[in-house]
Each structure stands twice: as C-alpha cells, then as structure tokens.
Coordinates of C-alpha atoms and ligand atoms in Angstrom, one line a residue:
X24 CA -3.9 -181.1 75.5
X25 CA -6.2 -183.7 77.7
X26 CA -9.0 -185.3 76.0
X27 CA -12.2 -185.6 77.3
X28 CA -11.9 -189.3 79.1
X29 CA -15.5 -190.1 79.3
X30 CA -15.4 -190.8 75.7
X31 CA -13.3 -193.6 76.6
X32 CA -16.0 -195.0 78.0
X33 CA -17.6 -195.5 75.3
X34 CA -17.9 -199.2 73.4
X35 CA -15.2 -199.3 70.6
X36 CA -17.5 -200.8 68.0
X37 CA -20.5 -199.1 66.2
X38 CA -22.8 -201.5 65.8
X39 CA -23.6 -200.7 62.1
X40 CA -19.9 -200.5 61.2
X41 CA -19.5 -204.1 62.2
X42 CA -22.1 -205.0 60.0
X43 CA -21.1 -203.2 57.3
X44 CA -17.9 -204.8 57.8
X45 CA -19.1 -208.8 58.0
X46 CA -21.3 -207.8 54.9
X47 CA -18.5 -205.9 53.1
X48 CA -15.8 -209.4 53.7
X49 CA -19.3 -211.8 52.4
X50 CA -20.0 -209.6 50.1
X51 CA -16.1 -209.9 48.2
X52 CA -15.8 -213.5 49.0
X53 CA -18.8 -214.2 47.0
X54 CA -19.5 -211.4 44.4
X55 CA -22.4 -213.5 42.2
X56 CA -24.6 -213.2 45.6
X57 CA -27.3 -210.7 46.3
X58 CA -27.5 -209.6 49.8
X59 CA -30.8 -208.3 50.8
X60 CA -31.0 -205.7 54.0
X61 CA -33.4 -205.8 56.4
X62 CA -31.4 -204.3 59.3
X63 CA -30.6 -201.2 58.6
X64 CA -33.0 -198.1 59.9
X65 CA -33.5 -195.7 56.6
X66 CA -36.1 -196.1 54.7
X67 CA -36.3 -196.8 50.5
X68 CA -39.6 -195.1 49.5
X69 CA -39.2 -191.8 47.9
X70 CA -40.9 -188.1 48.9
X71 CA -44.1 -187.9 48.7
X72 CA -45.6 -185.3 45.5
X73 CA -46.7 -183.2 48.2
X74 CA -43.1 -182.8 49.6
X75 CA -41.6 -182.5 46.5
X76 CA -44.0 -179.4 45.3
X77 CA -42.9 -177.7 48.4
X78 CA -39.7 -178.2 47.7
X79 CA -39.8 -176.9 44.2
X80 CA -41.5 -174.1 45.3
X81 CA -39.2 -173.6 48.5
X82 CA -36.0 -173.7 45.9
X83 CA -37.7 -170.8 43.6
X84 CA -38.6 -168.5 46.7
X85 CA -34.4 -169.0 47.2
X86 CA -33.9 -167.5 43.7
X87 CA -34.7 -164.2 44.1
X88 CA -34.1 -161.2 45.7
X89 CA -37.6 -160.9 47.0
X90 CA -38.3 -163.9 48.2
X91 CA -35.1 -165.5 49.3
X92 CA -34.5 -166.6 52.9
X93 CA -31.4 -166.6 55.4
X94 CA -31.0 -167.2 58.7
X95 CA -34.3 -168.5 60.1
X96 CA -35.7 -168.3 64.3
X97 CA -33.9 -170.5 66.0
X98 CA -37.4 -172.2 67.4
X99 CA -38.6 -172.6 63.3
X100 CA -40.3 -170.8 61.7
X101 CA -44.5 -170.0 63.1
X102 CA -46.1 -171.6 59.6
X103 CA -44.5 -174.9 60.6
X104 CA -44.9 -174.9 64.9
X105 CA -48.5 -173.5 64.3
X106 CA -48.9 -176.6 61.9
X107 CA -47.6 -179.0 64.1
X108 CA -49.3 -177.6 67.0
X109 CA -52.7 -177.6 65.6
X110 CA -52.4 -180.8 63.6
X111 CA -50.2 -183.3 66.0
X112 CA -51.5 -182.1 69.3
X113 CA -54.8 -179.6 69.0
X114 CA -56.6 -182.0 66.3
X115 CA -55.7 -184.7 68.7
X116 CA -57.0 -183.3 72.2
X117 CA -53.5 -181.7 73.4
X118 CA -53.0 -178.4 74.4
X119 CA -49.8 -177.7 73.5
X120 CA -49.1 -174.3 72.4
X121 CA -46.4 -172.9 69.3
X122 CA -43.9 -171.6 71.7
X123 CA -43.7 -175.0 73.2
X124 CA -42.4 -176.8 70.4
X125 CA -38.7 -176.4 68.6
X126 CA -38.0 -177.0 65.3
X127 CA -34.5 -179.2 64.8
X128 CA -33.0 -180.7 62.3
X129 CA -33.9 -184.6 63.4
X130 CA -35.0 -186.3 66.7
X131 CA -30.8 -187.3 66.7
X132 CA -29.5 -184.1 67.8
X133 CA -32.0 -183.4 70.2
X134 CA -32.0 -186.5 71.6
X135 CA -28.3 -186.5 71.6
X136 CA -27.9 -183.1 73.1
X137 CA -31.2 -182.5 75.3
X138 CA -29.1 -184.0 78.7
X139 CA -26.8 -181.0 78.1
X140 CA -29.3 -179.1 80.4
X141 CA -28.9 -181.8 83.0
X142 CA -26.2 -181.5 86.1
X143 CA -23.2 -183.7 85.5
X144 CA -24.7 -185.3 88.9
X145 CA -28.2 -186.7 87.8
X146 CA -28.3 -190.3 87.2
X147 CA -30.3 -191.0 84.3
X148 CA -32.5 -194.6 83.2
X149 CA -32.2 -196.0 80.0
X150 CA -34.3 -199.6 78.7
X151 CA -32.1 -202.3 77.4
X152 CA -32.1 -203.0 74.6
X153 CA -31.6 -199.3 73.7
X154 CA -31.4 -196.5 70.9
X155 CA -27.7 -196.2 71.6
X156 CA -28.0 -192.2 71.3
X157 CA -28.7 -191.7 74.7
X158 CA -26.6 -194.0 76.0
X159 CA -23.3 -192.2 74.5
X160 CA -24.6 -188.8 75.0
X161 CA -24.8 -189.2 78.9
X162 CA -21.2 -191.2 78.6
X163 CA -19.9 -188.3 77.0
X164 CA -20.9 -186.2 79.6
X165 CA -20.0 -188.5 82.1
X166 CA -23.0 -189.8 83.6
X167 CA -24.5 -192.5 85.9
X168 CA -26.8 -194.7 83.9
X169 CA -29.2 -197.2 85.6
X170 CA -30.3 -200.0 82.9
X171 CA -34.1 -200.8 83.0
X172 CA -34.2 -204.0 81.2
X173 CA -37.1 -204.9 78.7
X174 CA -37.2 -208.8 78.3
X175 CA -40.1 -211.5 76.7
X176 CA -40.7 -212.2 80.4
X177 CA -41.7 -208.5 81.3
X178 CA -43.8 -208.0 77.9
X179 CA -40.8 -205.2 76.7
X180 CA -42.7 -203.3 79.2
X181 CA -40.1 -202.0 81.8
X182 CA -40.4 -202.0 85.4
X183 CA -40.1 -198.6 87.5
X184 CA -36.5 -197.8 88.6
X185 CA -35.6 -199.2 92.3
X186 CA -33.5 -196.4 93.3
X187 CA -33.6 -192.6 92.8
X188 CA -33.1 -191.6 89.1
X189 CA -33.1 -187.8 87.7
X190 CA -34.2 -189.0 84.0
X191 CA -35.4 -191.4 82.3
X192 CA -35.1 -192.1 78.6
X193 CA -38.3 -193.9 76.7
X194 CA -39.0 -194.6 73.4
X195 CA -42.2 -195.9 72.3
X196 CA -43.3 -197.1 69.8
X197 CA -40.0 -198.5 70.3
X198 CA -36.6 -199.0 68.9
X199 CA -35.5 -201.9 68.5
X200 CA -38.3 -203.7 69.8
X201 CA -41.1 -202.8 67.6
X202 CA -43.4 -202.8 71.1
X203 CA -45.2 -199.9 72.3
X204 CA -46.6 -198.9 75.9
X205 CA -50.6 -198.4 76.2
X206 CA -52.2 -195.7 77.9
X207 CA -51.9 -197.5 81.0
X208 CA -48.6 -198.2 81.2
X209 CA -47.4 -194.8 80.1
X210 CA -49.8 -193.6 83.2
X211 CA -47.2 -195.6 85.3
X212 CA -44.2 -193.6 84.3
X213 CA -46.3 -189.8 84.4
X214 CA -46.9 -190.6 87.3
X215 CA -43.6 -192.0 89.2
X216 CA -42.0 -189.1 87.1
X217 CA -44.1 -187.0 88.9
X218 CA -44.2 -188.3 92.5
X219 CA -40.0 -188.5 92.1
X220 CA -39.3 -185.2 90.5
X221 CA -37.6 -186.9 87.4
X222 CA -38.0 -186.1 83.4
X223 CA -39.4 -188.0 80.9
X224 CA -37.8 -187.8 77.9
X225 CA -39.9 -189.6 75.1
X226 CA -38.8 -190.4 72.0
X227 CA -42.2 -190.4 69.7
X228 CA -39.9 -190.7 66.5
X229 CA -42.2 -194.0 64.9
X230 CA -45.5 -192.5 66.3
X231 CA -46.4 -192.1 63.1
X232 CA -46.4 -196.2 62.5
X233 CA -49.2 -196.9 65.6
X234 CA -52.0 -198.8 64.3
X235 CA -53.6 -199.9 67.6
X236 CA -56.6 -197.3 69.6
X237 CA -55.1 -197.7 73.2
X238 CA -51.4 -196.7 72.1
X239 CA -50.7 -193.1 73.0
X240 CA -49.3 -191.2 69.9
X241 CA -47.5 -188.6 72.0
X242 CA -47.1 -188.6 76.1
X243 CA -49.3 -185.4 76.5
X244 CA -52.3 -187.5 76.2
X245 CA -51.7 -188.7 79.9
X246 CA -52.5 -186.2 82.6
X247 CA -49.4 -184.8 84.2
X248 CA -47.2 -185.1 81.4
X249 CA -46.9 -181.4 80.3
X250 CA -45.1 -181.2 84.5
X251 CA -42.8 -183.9 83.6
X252 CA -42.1 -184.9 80.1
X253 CA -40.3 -183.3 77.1
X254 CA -40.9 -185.0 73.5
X255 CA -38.7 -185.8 70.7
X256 CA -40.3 -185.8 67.0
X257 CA -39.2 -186.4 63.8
X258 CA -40.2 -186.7 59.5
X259 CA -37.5 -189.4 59.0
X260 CA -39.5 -192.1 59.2
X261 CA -42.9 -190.8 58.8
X262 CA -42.1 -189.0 55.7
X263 CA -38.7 -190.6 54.7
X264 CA -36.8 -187.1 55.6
X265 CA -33.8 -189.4 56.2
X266 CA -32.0 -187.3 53.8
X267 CA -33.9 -184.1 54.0
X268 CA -34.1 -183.5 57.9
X269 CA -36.2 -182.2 60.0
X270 CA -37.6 -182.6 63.1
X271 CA -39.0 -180.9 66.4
X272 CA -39.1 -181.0 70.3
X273 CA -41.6 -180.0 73.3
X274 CA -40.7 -178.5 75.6
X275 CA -43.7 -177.6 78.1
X276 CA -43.4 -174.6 79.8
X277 CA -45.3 -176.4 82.7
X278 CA -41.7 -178.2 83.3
X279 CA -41.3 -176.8 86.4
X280 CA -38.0 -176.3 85.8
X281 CA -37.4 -173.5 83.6
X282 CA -36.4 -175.9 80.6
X283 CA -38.2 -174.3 77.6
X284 CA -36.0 -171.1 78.8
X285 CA -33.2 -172.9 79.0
X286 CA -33.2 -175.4 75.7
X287 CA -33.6 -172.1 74.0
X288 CA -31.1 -170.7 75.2
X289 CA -29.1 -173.6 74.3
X290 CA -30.7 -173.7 70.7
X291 CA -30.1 -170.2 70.4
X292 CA -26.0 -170.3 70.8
X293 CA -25.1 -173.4 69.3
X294 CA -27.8 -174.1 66.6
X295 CA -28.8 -172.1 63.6
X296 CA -32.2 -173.3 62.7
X297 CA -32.9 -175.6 60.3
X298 CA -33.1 -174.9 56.7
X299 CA -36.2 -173.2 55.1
X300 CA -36.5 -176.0 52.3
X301 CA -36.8 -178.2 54.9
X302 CA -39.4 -176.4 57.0
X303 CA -41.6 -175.6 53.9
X304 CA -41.2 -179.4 53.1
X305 CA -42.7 -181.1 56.5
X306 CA -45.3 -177.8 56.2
X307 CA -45.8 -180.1 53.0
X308 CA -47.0 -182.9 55.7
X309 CA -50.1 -181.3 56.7
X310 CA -51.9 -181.2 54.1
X311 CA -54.7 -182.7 53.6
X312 CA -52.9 -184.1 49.9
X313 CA -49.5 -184.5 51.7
X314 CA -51.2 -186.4 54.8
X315 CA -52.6 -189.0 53.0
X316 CA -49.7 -189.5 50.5
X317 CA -47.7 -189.7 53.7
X318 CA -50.3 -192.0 55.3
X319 CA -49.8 -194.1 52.1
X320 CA -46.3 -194.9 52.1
X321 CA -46.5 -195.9 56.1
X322 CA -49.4 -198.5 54.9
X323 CA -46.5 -200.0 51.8
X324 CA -43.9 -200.6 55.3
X325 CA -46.4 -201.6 57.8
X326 CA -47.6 -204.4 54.9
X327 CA -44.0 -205.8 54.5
X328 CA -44.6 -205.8 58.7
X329 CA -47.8 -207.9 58.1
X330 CA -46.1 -210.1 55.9
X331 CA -42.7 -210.7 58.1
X332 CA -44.9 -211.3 61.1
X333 CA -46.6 -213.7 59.3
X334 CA -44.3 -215.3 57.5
X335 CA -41.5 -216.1 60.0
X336 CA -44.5 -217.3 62.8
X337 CA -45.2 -219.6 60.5
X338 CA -41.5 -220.8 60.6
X339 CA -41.8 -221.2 64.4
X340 CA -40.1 -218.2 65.4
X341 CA -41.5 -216.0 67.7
X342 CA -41.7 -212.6 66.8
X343 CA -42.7 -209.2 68.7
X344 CA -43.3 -205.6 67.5
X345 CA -44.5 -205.2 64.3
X346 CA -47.9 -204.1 64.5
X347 CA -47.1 -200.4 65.2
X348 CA -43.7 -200.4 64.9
X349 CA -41.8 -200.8 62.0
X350 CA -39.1 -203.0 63.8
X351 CA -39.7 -206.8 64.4
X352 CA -37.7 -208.1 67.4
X353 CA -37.0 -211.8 66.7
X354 CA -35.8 -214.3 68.8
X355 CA -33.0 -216.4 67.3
X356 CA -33.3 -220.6 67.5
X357 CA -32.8 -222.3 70.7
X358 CA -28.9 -222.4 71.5
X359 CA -27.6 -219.8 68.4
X360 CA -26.0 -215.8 70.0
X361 CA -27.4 -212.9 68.1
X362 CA -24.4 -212.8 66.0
X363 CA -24.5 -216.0 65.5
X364 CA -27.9 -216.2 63.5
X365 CA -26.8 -213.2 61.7
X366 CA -24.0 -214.8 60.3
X367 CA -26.1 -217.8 59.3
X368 CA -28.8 -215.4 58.2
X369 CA -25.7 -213.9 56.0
X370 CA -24.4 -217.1 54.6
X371 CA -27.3 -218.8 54.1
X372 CA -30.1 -216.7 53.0
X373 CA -28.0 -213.5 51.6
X374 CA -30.0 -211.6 54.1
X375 CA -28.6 -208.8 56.7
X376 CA -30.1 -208.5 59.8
X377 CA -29.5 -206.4 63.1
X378 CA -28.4 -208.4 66.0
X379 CA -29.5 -207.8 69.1
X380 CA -26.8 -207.6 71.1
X381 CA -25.8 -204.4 69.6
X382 CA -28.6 -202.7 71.3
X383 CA -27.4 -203.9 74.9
X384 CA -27.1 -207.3 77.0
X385 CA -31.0 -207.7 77.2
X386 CA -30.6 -208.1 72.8
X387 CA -28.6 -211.2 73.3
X388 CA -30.9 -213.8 71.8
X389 CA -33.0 -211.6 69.2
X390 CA -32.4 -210.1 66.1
X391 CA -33.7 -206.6 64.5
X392 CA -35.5 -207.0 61.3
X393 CA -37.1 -204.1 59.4
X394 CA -39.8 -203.3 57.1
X395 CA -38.8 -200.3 55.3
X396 CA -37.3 -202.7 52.4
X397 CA -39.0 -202.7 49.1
X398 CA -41.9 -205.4 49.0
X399 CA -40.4 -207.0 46.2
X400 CA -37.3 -207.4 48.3
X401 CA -38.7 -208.1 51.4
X402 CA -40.4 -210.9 49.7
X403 CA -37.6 -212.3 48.7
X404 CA -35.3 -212.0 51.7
X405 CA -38.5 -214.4 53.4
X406 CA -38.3 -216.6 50.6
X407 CA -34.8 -217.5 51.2
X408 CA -35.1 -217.5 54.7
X409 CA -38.1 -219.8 54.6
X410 CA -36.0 -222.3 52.4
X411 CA -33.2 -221.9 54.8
Ligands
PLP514 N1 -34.9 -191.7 67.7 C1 -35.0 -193.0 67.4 C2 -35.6 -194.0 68.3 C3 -34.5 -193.5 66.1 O1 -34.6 -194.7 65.8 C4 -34.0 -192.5 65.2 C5 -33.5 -192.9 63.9 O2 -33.2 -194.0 63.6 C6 -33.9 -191.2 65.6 C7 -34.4 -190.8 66.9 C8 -33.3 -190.1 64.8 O3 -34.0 -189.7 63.8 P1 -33.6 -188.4 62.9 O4 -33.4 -189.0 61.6 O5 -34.8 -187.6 63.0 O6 -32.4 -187.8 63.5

C-alpha cells in the first residue's frame, strides 16, 4: 500500500500538543503550582438557559415514536437556515436566501474540506500567522500555497497577492491576531477577487465578538461578494457549542461556478447532517431570550479583553486585537523568541500562553493570549504576570 505523501509535508508538531507537553513536564516538576491558561481556544462559560431548554425539549421529541427524528437534509433542517437567513443576513441588509446556506457540524470541517472542490492545480493564499486548518487541508491535497504576511508594520492588514492565486483564505475578525478588516479593506479583496477570478473564502467564526460600526460582520455586506466569496460560520464561540457543534456555510449561488451544486453534492455523499439536538439548540440562538443570553456571555469574555488590554499596556507591552476579537496578539520583550516568553510566562507566572510561532514565521515575536478564561482567573494570571 502507498500512502498519500503530501501528508508528509506536513509539520511534525501540533502546536497545542507541544504545549500540552511543556505544561504537562512543569506541571509534574512542580505539583503545589497552579497553572492558569490563557492560550488555548475553547471557551469556559456554560450554555445559555435558552440552549439548554431546547435541548431538553429536543431530547423528549427523541423519546417517542411520534416525535423522534433520524436522518436529517443534508443542507439542515428549513427552521434553522430560515433562522439564520432572516436573522444573520436579512435583519442585517443581506440578501442571502435558505438554499444558500449549509448547515455543518462546525466551521472546522468545512473549512477543512471546502478546497476539496478546488483542482489539485489552483494555488491558494493564506495570511501568516494562520488558522493552521487551511494550511494542512490544501497540503493534504497537495497544493501550492502563497503566504500573505500580516506584520505590526502592515497593521495585520495583508497586502494583495503579487502573482496569480485561485483562492484565498481570510479570516476576520481574526485568528490569532485579534484584528479585524474594515469595510474598506474588505472592498480591496471583493474586488481583486473579482477582477482575478479567484474565491474568497472567509472565515466569520468570531463575528459574533465585533464591537466596532465599520467592521463587516459577514463579507456579503460589500458589493460583489455573493460573485466571489463563500462564508464559514459557527456557534462555538458565539454560543460556546465547543462541545455541542454546529455550524453553517454560504454558498451563493451567484458563484459563478456552479459551487452551491457542487458542495452539495459533496455534503450529500460524505456527510450526514448534523444532529437535530444540535439544530434545535442554535434555533435556541435566535431568540429574542437566547440572543441576549448569548449576547451576555460574549460581554463576560470581551471584559476579561478590556482588562488584558489594559492591563499588560500598562506593563509596556504592546498589544493588538482585542477589541473585537477575543484573541490578543502580544509582542514578546525586545530580544526573547515566542517560545521563549512562553516558557518564562510558564515558569514564572504559572501562566500558559500560545506562542506565536506556531501560527507561522510572521508569529515569531508575539504571543496568543485569550479571553475566554474565567474573570476570576484571568485576573489572576495578570496579577502574576504584572509581579513578574
Ligand atoms: N475557524 C477559526 C478561525 C477558528 O479559530 C475555529 C476554532 O477555533 C474554527 C474555525 C472551528 O470552529 P468549530 O468549533 O466550529 O469547528
């Protein structure tokens, strides 16, 4: 049997494994300690009541004959696409219609699986630092990928590709940086998309965290966008469906080419929906109750934001994303690696962190912090860092 080589290709370590290991050997050699995480991605607050009552209610519709549910559409079912359509899109000024939009199982998979429907041959853009997902999904496939890099001196902002690409991958409000694209700059991308015949793919999974009026909450609020750009969504963060998964996709059937066919296509033979519970659970979200318990708990992470932001500026370190973004992107003291501050950060304060340079060369120099600790705890892991 051969094995796919492209996966070769791939870089050996997984970021978070490393982590887990440095923390895992501290963590033994010192067993009094308390290690606080702020660089890991899931999120600590529970489901909101709303949730949770659709969830009950979801679990007793299971229970009897009448009622229960098996396979699902493919697409999801119409209560939650005409929900999302009308309340993430319609309410918002976007015409973006319920056949437009498929229902997954997390922004992850799609993310990870979308290029599928691209030829082996297309040569596809990425920013560095990067969500590593696209990255490996294109190596995998075996892929040429052009790095766009995002740096202080460029504002995170990238520039437009200098040679021809098929694709590009974007994800704003972003991760890792924590910075987001305005109107304008999105305009940019529509339209280079546009003028070179290449796909957008963007990746709205923290739009959910924008706090500022001239940052775009989905891509279809630029003109052009439906003829060029396919979004990602997803409750994880939003709604802390970490656990419980769901997600969706649009795919605009103004794409001139044939892609909403053709991802459902793909959806149709290798995925079987997602599960009802979950379906009836982000239905949950739209509510007027379940918006604003949602709406609630993004407030609790985006304070611990406020705080960090505050907090380490005061320390003298400068710090970007975290006012709609629940990612900070620090820089690390003059002369210290990445991993080298998050060692220190380790041994010296008991605090994790992400470092950069797991997200791509353009992360040497910065760490990842985020806010979805605990306040308590958050407040704490400053504490210690302040005194370090
Ligand atoms: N896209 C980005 C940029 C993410 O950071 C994440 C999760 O961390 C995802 C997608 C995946 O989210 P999901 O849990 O919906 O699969």
């Amino acid at each position: 049997m051969k094995l796919n080589e492209n996966y070769m290709n791939l870089s050996g370590n997984y970021l978070f494994a490393d982590i887990a290991k440095r923390v895992k050997a501290f963590g033994e050699a010192n067993p009094q300690t308390d290690i606080i995480s702020l660089g890991i991605g899931d999120v600590t607050q529970p489901l909101c009541p709303a949730v949770i009552e659709a969830l009950h209610k979801a679990t007793d519709e299971m229970a009897s004959a009448a009622s229960f549910r098996g396979y699902g559409p493919e697409r999801g079912y119409d209560f939650l696409r005409e929900a999302i359509v009308e309340n993430d899109f319609r309410r918002r000024g976007m015409d973006i219609e319920p056949d437009e939009v498929f229902v997954s199982d997390g922004a992850k998979s799609d993310t990870g699986n979308f290029q599928e429907l691209l030829s082996l041959q297309c040569t596809v853009a990425v920013t560095d630092p990067v969500y590593p997902v696209y990255v490996d999904s294109n190596l995998m496939a075996g892929r040429t990928i052009v790095k766009l890099p995002c740096t202080a001196e460029n504002n995170f902002v990238p520039e437009l590709p200098t040679q021809h690409v098929d694709a590009i991958y974007l994800c704003y409000p972003n991760n890792p940086t924590g910075t987001v694209l305005t109107r304008q700059d999105l305009k940019r991308w529509v339209d280079y998309a546009l003028e070179s015949n290449a796909v957008i793919f963007y990746d709205a999974a923290y739009e959910a965290f924008i706090q500022s009026d001239d940052v775009p909450h989905s891509i279809y609020e630029i003109p052009g966008a439906k003829q060029c750009a396919v979004e990602f969504h997803s409750y994880s963060k939003t709604a802390g469906f970490t656990g419980v998964r769901c997600g969706y996709t649009v795919v605009p059937k103004a794409l001139g080419t044939e892609l909403n066919a053709l991802w459902n296509r793909r959806q149709c033979t290798k995925f079987n929906g997602t599960s009802y519970l979950s379906q009836r659970a982000a239905e949950a979200i739209y509510t007027e109750e379940g918006g604003k318990q949602v709406r609630q708990t993004i407030r609790y992470y985006m304070e611990n934001a406020q705080l960090m932001c505050e907090t380490l500026g005061q320390l003298g370190l400068k710090v970007y994303g975290g006012t709609d973004a629940p990612y900070l992107w620090v820089r690390v003291p003059e002369g210290m690696t990445s991993w080298g501050f998050f060692d220190a950060m380790l041994h010296r304060a008991h605090v994790v962190c992400t470092p950069g340079a797991g997200f791509g060369d353009c992360g040497e120099g910065f760490v990842r912090l985020t806010a979805f600790g605990r306040h308590e705890q958050t407040r704490e892991a400053l504490e210690r860092i302040r005194k370090m």
